[in-house]
Every structure is written in C-alpha cells, then in structure tokens.
Amino acid sequence: MILLVIGFIVGIPVLYTIGIILAVAGVALAILGGTGRRIGGRAHWY
C-alpha cells in the first residue's frame, strides 16, 4: 500500500504498478485465508 501511495504522489509509474500488484496479491491471500483455505501448506501464518 505504501508503494502504491508513494508511486501516485511522486509520479513514478513503476512503484505505482508494483503497489497495485502487491495490493491485489494481498487481497487474494486475505480472502483465501479468511475462507480457511491453506496457503503454502499452512493454515495460519504468525
């Protein structure tokens, strides 16, 4: 999320793109984890 904001404010498209990709991956992992599905062979990450 930080890369997304910094890329948007500073105007660096590479940071903005990386921020979007990481945000989408984070949302996908949060949804999978919230449904109780194992991610990477583990049910919980601490």
CSV table of C-alpha atoms in Angstrom, one decimal:
chain,number,residue,atom,x,y,z
A,1,MET,CA,0.0,0.0,0.0
A,2,ILE,CA,2.9,2.3,0.8
A,3,LEU,CA,4.4,1.8,-2.7
A,4,LEU,CA,1.1,2.5,-4.3
A,5,VAL,CA,0.7,5.8,-2.5
A,6,ILE,CA,4.3,6.9,-3.0
A,7,GLY,CA,4.2,6.0,-6.7
A,8,PHE,CA,1.0,8.0,-7.1
A,9,ILE,CA,2.2,11.1,-5.2
A,10,VAL,CA,5.7,11.2,-6.6
A,11,GLY,CA,4.6,10.2,-10.1
A,12,ILE,CA,6.8,7.1,-10.5
A,13,PRO,CA,4.8,4.6,-12.6
A,14,VAL,CA,6.9,1.6,-11.7
A,15,LEU,CA,6.2,2.0,-8.0
A,16,TYR,CA,2.6,2.5,-8.7
A,17,THR,CA,2.4,-0.7,-10.8
A,18,ILE,CA,4.3,-2.7,-8.2
A,19,GLY,CA,2.0,-1.3,-5.5
A,20,ILE,CA,-1.1,-2.4,-7.4
A,21,ILE,CA,0.2,-5.9,-8.0
A,22,LEU,CA,1.1,-6.3,-4.3
A,23,ALA,CA,-2.2,-5.0,-3.2
A,24,VAL,CA,-4.1,-7.4,-5.4
A,25,ALA,CA,-2.0,-10.3,-4.2
A,26,GLY,CA,-2.5,-9.3,-0.6
A,27,VAL,CA,-6.3,-9.1,-1.1
A,28,ALA,CA,-6.3,-12.5,-2.8
A,29,LEU,CA,-4.3,-14.1,0.1
A,30,ALA,CA,-6.5,-12.5,2.7
A,31,ILE,CA,-9.7,-13.8,1.0
A,32,LEU,CA,-8.2,-17.3,0.8
A,33,GLY,CA,-7.0,-17.2,4.4
A,34,GLY,CA,-10.4,-15.9,5.6
A,35,THR,CA,-12.2,-18.8,4.0
A,36,GLY,CA,-10.0,-21.3,5.9
A,37,ARG,CA,-8.1,-22.4,2.9
A,38,ARG,CA,-4.5,-23.4,3.5
A,39,ILE,CA,-1.9,-21.2,1.8
A,40,GLY,CA,1.6,-22.6,1.2
A,41,GLY,CA,0.8,-25.7,3.2
A,42,ARG,CA,0.0,-23.8,6.4
A,43,ALA,CA,-3.4,-22.9,7.8
A,44,HIS,CA,-2.1,-19.9,9.8
A,45,TRP,CA,0.9,-17.6,9.4
A,46,TYR,CA,2.3,-15.9,12.5
